[in-house]
Coordinates of C-alpha atoms in Angstrom, one line a residue:
X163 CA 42.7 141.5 94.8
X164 CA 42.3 145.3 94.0
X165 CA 39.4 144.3 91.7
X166 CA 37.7 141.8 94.7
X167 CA 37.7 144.2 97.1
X168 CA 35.6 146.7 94.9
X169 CA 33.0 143.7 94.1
X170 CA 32.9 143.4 98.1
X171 CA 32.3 147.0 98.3
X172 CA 29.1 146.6 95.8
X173 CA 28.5 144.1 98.9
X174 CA 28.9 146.2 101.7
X175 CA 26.4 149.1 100.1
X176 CA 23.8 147.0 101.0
X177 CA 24.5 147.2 104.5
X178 CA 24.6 151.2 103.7
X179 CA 21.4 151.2 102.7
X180 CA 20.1 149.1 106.2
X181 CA 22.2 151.8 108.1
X182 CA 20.8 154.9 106.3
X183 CA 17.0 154.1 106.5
X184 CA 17.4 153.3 110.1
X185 CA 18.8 156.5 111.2
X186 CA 16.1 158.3 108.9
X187 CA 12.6 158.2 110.6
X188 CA 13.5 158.6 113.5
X189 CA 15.1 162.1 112.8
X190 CA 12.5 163.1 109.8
X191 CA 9.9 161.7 112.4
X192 CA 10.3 164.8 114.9
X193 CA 10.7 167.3 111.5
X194 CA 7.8 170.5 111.9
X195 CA 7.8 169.9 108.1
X196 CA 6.8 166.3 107.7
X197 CA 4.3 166.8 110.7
X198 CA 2.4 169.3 109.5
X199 CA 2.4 168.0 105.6
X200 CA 0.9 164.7 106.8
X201 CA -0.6 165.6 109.6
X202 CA 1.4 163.4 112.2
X203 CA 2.7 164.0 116.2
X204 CA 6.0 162.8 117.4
X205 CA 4.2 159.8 118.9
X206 CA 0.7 158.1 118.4
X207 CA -0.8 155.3 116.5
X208 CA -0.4 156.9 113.1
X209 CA 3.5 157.4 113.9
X210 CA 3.3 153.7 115.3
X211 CA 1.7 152.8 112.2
X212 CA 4.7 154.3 109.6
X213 CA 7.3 152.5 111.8
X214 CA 5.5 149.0 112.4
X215 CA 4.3 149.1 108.5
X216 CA 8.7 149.6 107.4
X217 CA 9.0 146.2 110.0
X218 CA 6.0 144.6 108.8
X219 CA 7.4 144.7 104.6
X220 CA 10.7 143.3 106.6
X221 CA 9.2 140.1 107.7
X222 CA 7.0 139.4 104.4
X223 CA 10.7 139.7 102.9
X224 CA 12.1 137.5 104.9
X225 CA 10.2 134.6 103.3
X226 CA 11.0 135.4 99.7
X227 CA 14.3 136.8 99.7
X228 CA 16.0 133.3 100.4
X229 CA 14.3 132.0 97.1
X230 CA 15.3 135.3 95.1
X231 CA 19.1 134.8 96.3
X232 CA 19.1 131.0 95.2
X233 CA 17.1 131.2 92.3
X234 CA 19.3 133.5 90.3
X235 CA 22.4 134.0 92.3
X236 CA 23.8 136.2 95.1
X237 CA 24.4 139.0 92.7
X238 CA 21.3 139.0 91.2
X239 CA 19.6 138.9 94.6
X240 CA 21.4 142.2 95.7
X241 CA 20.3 143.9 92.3
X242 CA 16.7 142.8 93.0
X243 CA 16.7 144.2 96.4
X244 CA 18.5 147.1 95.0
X245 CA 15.4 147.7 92.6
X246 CA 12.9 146.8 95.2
X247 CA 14.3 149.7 97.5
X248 CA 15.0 152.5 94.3
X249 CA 11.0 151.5 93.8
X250 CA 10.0 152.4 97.9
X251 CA 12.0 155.6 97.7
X252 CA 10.1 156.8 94.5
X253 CA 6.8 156.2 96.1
X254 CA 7.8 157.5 99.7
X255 CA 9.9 160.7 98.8
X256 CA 7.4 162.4 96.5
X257 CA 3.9 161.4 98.6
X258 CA 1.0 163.2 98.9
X259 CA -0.8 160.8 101.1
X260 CA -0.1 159.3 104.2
X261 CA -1.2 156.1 102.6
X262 CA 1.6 156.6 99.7
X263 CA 4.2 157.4 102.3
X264 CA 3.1 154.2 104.1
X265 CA 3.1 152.3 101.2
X266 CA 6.7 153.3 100.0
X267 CA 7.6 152.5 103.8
X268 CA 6.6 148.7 103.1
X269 CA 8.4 148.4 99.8
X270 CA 11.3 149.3 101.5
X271 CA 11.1 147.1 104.4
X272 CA 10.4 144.4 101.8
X273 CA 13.4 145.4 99.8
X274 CA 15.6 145.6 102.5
X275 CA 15.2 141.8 103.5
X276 CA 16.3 141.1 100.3
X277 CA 19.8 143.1 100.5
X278 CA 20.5 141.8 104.1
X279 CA 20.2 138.2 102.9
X280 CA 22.0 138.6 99.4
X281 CA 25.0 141.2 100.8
X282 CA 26.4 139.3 103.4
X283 CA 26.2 135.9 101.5
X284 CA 28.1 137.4 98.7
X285 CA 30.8 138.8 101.0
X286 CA 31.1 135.4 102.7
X287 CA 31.5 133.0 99.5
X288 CA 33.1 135.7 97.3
X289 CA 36.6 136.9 99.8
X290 CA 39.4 135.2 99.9
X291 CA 39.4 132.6 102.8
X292 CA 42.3 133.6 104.7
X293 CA 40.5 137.5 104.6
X294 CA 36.7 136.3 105.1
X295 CA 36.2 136.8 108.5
X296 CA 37.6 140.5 108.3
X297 CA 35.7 141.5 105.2
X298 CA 32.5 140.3 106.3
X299 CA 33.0 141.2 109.9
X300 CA 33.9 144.8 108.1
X301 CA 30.2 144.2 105.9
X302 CA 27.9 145.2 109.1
X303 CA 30.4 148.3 109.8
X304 CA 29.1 149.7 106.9
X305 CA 26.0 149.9 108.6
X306 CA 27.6 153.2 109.7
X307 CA 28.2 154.3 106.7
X308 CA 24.9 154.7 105.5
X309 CA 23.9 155.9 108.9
X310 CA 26.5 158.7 110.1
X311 CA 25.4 160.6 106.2
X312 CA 21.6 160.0 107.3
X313 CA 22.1 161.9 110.5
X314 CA 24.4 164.7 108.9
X315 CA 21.8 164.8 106.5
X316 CA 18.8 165.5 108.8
X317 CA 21.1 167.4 111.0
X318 CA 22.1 169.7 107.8
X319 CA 18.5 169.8 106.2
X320 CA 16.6 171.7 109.0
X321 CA 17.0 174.5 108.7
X322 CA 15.5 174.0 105.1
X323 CA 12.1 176.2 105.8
X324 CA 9.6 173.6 103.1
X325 CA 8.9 170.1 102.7
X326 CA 12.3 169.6 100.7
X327 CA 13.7 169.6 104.4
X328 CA 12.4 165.8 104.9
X329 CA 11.9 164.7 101.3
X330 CA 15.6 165.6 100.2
X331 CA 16.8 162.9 102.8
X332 CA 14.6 160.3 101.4
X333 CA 15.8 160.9 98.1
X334 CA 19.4 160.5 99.3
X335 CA 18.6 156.6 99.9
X336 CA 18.6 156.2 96.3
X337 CA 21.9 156.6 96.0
X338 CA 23.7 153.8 97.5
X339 CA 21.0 151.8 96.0
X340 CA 21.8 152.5 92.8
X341 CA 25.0 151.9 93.5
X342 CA 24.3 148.7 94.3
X343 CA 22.4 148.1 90.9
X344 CA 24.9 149.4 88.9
X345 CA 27.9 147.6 90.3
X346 CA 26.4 143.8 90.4
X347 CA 26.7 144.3 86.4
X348 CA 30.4 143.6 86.9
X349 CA 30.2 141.3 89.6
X350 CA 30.8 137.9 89.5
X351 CA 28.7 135.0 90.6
X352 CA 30.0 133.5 93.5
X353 CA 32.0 129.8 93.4
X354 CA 29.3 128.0 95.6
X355 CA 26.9 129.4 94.0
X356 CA 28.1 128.3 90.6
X357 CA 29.2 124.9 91.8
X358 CA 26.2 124.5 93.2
X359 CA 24.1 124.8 89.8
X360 CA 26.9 122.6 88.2
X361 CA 28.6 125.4 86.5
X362 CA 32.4 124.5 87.7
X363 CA 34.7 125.6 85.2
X364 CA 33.6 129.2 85.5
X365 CA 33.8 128.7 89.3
X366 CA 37.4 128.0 88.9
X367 CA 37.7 130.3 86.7
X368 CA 36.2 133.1 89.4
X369 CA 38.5 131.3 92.1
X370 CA 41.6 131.1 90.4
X371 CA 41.4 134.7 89.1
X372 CA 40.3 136.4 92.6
X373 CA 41.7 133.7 94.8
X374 CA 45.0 132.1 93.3
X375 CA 46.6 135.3 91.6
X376 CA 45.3 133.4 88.2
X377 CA 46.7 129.9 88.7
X378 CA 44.0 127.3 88.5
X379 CA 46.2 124.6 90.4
X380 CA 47.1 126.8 93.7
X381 CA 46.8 125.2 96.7
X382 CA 44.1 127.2 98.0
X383 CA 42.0 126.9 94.8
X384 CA 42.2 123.2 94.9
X385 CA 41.7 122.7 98.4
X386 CA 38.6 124.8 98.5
X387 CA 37.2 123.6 95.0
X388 CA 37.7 120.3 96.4
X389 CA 35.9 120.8 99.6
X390 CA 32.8 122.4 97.3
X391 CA 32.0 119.5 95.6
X392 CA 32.4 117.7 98.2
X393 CA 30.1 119.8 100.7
X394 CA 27.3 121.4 98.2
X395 CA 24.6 119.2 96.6
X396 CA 23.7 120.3 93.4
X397 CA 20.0 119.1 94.0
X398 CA 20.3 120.5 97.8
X399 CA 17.2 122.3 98.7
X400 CA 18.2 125.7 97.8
X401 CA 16.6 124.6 93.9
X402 CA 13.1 124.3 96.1
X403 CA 11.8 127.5 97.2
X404 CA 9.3 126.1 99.3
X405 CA 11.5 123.4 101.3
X406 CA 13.0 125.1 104.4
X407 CA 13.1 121.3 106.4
X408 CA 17.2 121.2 106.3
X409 CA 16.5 124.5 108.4
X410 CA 15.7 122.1 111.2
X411 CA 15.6 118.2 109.9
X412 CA 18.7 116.8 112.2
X413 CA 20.7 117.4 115.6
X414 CA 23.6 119.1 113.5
X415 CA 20.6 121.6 111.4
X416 CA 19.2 122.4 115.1
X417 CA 22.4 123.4 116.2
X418 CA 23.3 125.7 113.3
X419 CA 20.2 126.9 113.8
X420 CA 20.3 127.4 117.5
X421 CA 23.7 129.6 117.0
X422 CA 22.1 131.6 114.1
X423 CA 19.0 132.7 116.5
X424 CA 20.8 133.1 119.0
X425 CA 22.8 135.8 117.3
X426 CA 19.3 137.0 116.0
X427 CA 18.2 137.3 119.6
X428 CA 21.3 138.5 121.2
X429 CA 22.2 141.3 118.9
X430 CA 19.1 143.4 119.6
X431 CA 17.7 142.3 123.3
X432 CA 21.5 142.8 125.2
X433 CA 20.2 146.4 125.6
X434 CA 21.6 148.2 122.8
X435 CA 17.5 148.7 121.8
X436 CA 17.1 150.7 124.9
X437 CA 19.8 153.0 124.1
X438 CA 18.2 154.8 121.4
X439 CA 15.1 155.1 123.7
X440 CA 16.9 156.8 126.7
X441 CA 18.8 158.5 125.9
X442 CA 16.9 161.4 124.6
X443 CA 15.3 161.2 128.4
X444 CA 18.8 161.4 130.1
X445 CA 19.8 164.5 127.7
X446 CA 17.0 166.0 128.3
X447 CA 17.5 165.6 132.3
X448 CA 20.8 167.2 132.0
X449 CA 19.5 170.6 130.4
X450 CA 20.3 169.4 126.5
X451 CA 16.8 169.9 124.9
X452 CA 17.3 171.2 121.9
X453 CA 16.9 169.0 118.7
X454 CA 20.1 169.9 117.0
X455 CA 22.4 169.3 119.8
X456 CA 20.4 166.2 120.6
X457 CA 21.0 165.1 117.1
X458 CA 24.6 166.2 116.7
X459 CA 25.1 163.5 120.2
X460 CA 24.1 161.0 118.1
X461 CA 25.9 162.0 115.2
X462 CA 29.3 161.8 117.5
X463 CA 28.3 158.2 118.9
X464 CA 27.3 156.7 115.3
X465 CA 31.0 158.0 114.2
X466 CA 32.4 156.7 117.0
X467 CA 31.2 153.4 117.4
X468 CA 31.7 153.1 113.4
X469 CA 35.6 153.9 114.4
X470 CA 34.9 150.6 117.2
X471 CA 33.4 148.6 115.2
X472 CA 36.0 148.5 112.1
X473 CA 38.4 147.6 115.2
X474 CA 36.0 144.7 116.0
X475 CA 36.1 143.4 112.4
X476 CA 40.2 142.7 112.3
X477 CA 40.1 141.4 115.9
X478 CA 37.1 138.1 115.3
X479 CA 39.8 136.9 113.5
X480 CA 42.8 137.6 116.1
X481 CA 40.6 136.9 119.0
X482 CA 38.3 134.3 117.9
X483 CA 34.2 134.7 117.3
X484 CA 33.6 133.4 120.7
X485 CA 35.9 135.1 122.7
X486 CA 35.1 138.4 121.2
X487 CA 31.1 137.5 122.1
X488 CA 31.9 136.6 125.5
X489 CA 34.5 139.4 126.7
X490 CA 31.8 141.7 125.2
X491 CA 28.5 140.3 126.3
X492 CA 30.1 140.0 130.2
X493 CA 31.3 143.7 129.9
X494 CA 27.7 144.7 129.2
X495 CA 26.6 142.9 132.7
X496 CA 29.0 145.2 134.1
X497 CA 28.1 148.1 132.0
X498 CA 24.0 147.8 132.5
X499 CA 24.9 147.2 136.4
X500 CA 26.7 150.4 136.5
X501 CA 24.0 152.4 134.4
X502 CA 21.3 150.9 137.0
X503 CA 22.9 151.8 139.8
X504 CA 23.4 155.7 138.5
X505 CA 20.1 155.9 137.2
X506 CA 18.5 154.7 140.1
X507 CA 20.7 157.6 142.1
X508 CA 20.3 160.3 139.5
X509 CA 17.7 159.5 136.8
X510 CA 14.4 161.3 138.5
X511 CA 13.2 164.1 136.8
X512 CA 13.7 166.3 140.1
X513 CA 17.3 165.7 139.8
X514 CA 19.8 168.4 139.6
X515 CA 23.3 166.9 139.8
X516 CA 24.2 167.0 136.3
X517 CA 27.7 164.9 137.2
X518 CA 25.2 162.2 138.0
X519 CA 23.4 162.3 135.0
X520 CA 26.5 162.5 132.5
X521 CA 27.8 159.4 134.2
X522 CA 24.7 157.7 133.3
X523 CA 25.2 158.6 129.8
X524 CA 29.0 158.3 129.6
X525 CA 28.5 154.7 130.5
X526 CA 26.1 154.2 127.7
X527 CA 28.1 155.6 125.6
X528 CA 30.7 152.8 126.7
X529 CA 28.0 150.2 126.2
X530 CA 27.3 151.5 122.8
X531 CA 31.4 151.3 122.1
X532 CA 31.5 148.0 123.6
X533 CA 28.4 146.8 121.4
X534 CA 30.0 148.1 118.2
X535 CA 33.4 146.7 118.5
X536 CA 31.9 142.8 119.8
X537 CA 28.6 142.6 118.2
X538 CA 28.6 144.7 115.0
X539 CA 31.2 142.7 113.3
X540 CA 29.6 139.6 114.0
X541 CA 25.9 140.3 113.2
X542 CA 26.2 139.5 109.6
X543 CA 29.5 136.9 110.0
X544 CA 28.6 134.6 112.7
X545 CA 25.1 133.4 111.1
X546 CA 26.4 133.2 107.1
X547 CA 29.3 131.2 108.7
X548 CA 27.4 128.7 111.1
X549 CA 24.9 128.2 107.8
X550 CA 25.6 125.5 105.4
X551 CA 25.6 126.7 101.7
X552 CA 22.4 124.4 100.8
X553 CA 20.5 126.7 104.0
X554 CA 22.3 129.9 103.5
X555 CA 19.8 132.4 102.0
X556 CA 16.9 130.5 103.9
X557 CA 18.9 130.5 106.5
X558 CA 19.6 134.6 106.4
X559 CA 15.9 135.2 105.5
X560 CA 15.0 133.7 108.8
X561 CA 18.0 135.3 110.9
X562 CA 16.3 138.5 109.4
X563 CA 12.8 137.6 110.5
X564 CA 13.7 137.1 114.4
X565 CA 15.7 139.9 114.2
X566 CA 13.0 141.9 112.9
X567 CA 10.8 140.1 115.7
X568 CA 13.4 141.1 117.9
X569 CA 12.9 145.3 116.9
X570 CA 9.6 145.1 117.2
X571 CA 9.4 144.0 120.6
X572 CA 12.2 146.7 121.5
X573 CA 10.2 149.6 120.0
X574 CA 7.3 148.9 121.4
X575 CA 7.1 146.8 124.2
X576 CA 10.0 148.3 126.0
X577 CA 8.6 152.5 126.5
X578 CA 4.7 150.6 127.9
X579 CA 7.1 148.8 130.2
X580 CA 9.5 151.5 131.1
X581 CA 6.1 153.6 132.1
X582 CA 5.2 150.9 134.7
X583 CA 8.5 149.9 136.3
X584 CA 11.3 152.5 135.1
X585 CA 14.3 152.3 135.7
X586 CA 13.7 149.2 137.3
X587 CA 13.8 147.5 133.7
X588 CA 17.1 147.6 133.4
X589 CA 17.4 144.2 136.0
X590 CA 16.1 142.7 133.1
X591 CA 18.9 143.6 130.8
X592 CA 21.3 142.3 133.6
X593 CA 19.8 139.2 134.0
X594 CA 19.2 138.7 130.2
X595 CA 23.0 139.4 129.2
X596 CA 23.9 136.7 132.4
X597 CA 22.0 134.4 130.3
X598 CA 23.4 134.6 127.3
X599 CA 27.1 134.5 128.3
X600 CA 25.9 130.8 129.6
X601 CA 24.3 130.2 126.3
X602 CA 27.1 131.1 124.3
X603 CA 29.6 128.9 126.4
X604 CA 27.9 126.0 126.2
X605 CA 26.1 126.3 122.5
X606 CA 28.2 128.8 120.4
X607 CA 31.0 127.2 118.4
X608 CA 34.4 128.9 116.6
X609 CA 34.4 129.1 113.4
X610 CA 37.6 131.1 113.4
X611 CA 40.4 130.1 110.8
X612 CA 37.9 127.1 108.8
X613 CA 36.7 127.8 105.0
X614 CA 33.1 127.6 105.0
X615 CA 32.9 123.7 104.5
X616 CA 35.4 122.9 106.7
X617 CA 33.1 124.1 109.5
X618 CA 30.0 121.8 108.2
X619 CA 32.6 119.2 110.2
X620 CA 32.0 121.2 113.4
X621 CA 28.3 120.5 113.3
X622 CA 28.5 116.9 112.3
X623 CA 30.1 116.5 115.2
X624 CA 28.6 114.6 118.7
X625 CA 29.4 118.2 120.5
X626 CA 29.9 120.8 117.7
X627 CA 31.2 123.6 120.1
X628 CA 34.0 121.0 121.9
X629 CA 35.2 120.3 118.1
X630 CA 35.0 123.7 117.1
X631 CA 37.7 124.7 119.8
X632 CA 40.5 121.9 118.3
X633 CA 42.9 123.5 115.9
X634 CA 42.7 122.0 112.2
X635 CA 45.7 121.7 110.3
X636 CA 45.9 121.9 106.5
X637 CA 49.4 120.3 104.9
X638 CA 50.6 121.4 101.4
X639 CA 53.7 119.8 100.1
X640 CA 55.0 119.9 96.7
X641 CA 52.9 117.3 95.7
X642 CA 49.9 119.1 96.4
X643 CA 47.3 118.6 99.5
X644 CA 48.9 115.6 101.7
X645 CA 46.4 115.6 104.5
X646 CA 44.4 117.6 106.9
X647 CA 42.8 117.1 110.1
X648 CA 43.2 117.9 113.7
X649 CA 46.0 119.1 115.6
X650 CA 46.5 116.8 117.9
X651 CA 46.5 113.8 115.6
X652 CA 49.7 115.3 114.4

């Protein structure tokens, strides 16, 4: 077990990586440095430019990193994203152009699709199915990991009078990366994975070792190698690079898929985008306008909702996926009706009361909590799960792509309508989280306590999220695996 949690922590660096460039920019973005070396402002169409090209690499990614992780494996797929991002930061860190720097933003973007596919598949088929849903609910929480060193690292490096004061923090993103490279060289290829290319003695081998404590006939080996052949095709559409119809080809494919968009959607438009975009306005309101301090409040809420969101991971499994969505998605309607209502009161830039103001951002700071410990967990579990193994990596590459659809639309549609109607936007969060506590209800299905092919019978199923809520019952007698099926049948 010892040595399968270390291969899952070759996993979770990928989600480092994610977390570290995406507390970069922003900071190096407002650096005196970096603006006068390429010649930028804190906002403008050039600045646009750097942050829509790291998106734009994203989406391309998103179509070719599905192939990459079924072609040669899920290993293999994180050590080629690895590369891909080792490749960005030697052409971003060291530029002399802004075309370079731009450049080296794409690769990375590009690269990153590829780890966010391959890291959370891995974690997925690779832990051991009574631990899957905590480790890979505890996968995105490394997202924090890579981003709390980012922001010490920007808040550390400014006082750094030369251009080694934004270039030493791009350099830093090498290193989880080659982490990353260097430790799939000891990983092992995933069960499905090998099962699925007809490889099966070495993916009981991989199971019995990690999985049975070394006995190829435990229970849980033989029940789950059982399920494998009986759930993966070995001519399944993951061999075709180009066929993405069992995205979408039947009832049971459109709801998978509807869950897995959903999640896409959900996770960046319930208004944890607009956090990162006020709050600099409300510190500033409140008399905290220097960049350090403004940093070092964002350094406290990345540790803190880290702390929340490791929390999160142990209770999807206690609580259930759905429940834990919506508890947490009907606290943000309260949340955002409670930051409207102060805003409105408090958030003018003639404002003096202060105590109005640091309610405002007290409860965004409880929204941000809130996010982390119901939503952070289950941004990579809840789509790898709800994905059969045939759709997996297609599957990821296109949660990737709406999620990067998603961002885009937060960063730049959100400040040109915040301009027009203000605080007034925030109805729209309200309104928007209402929604989806209805959508979830009615479309999202449990996936709590099931190995991964277990729950393919949830979506076979006439209404996938009524069968999802029926307990399944596994019996192991001395003679092996008597019978399984639903509770009450029993």
């Amino acid at each position: 077990m010892c040595k399968l949690y270390f291969f899952l922590l070759v996993a979770f660096l990928n989600s480092c990586i994610n977390g570290y460039d995406g507390s970069l920019m922003g900071g190096i973005n407002a650096m005196v440095y970096y603006q006068r070396y390429f010649g930028m402002k804190t906002v403008g169409s050039e600045t646009g430019f750097v942050f829509a090209v790291y998106t734009i690499g994203n989406i391309l990614g998103s179509f070719f990193c599905g192939p990459f992780t079924d072609w040669w494996g899920r290993r293999w797929g994180m050590f080629i994203g690895a590369g891909i991002i080792i490749a960005g930061t030697c052409v971003q860190a060291p530029a002399t152009s802004h075309l370079a720097f731009t450049g080296g933003r794409f690769i990375l973007g590009f690269g990153i699709a590829t780890c966010a596919t391959a890291g959370p598949s891995y974690v997925a088929e690779m832990a051991h199915p009574a631990w899957r849903g905590t480790l890979t609910g505890l996968y995105n929480t490394f997202w924090f990991v890579g981003g709390i060193p980012a922001t010490w690292a920007l808040y550390g490096t400014q006082h750094i009078e030369s251009d080694l004061s934004w270039r030493l923090p791009l350099w830093l993103q090498s290193i989880a990366a080659g982490a990353v490279m260097l430790g799939c060289l000891f990983c092992p290829e995933t069960p499905r994975w090998l099962v699925s290319n007809d490889r099966h003695e070495e993916a009981i081998r991989v199971m019995a070792r990690y999985h049975g404590e070394g006995d190829r006939n435990s229970p849980i080996v033989l029940l789950t190698y059982r399920e494998m052949i009986e759930e993966i095709a070995t001519e399944g559409s993951d061999k075709r690079w180009w066929d993405y119809k069992d995205l979408c080809n039947s009832k049971s494919a459109w709801w998978r898929l509807s869950c897995v968009l959903g999640m896409a959607f959900f996770s960046q438009w319930s208004g944890n985008g607009a956090v990162s975009y006020f709050m600099p306005v409300l510190l500033d309101q409140i008399g905290v306008k220097d960049g350090r301090t403004q940093l070092l409040y964002n350094a406290i809420l990345n540790v803190i909702s880290f702390v929340m969101a490791t929390i999160g991971a142990r209770f999807v499994d206690r609580l259930g996926r759905r429940v834990v969505l919506l508890v947490g998605t009907s606290l943000f309607v309260v949340w955002w009706s409670i930051i409207t209502t102060l805003t409105a009161l408090y958030g003018d830039e003639e404002n003096d009361n202060t105590y109005g103001s640091r309610s405002a951002i007290a409860f965004i700071y409880i929204f941000g909590i809130t996010y982390s410990f119901s939503y952070t967990p289950l941004q990579a579990l809840y789509p790898v799960e709800c994905l059969s193994y045939e759709t997996r990596a297609k599957g990821m590459g296109m949660y990737n792509l709406f999620v990067n659809i998603a961002v885009f639309f937060n960063t730049y549609a959100i400040p040109t309508v915040w301009e027009r109607i203000k605080w007034r936007f925030y109805f729209v969060y309200i309104a928007w989280d209402v929604f989806e506590v209805v959508f979830m209800y009615f479309f999202f299905v449990e996936t709590k306590g099931r190995t991964l092919e277990e729950i393919n019978e949830i979506f076979e199923a006439p209404y996938p999220k009524r069968k999802s809520m029926q307990k399944h019952i596994v019996v192991i007698t001395d003679r092996g695996i008597l019978d399984k099926g639903l509770e009450e049948h029993y």
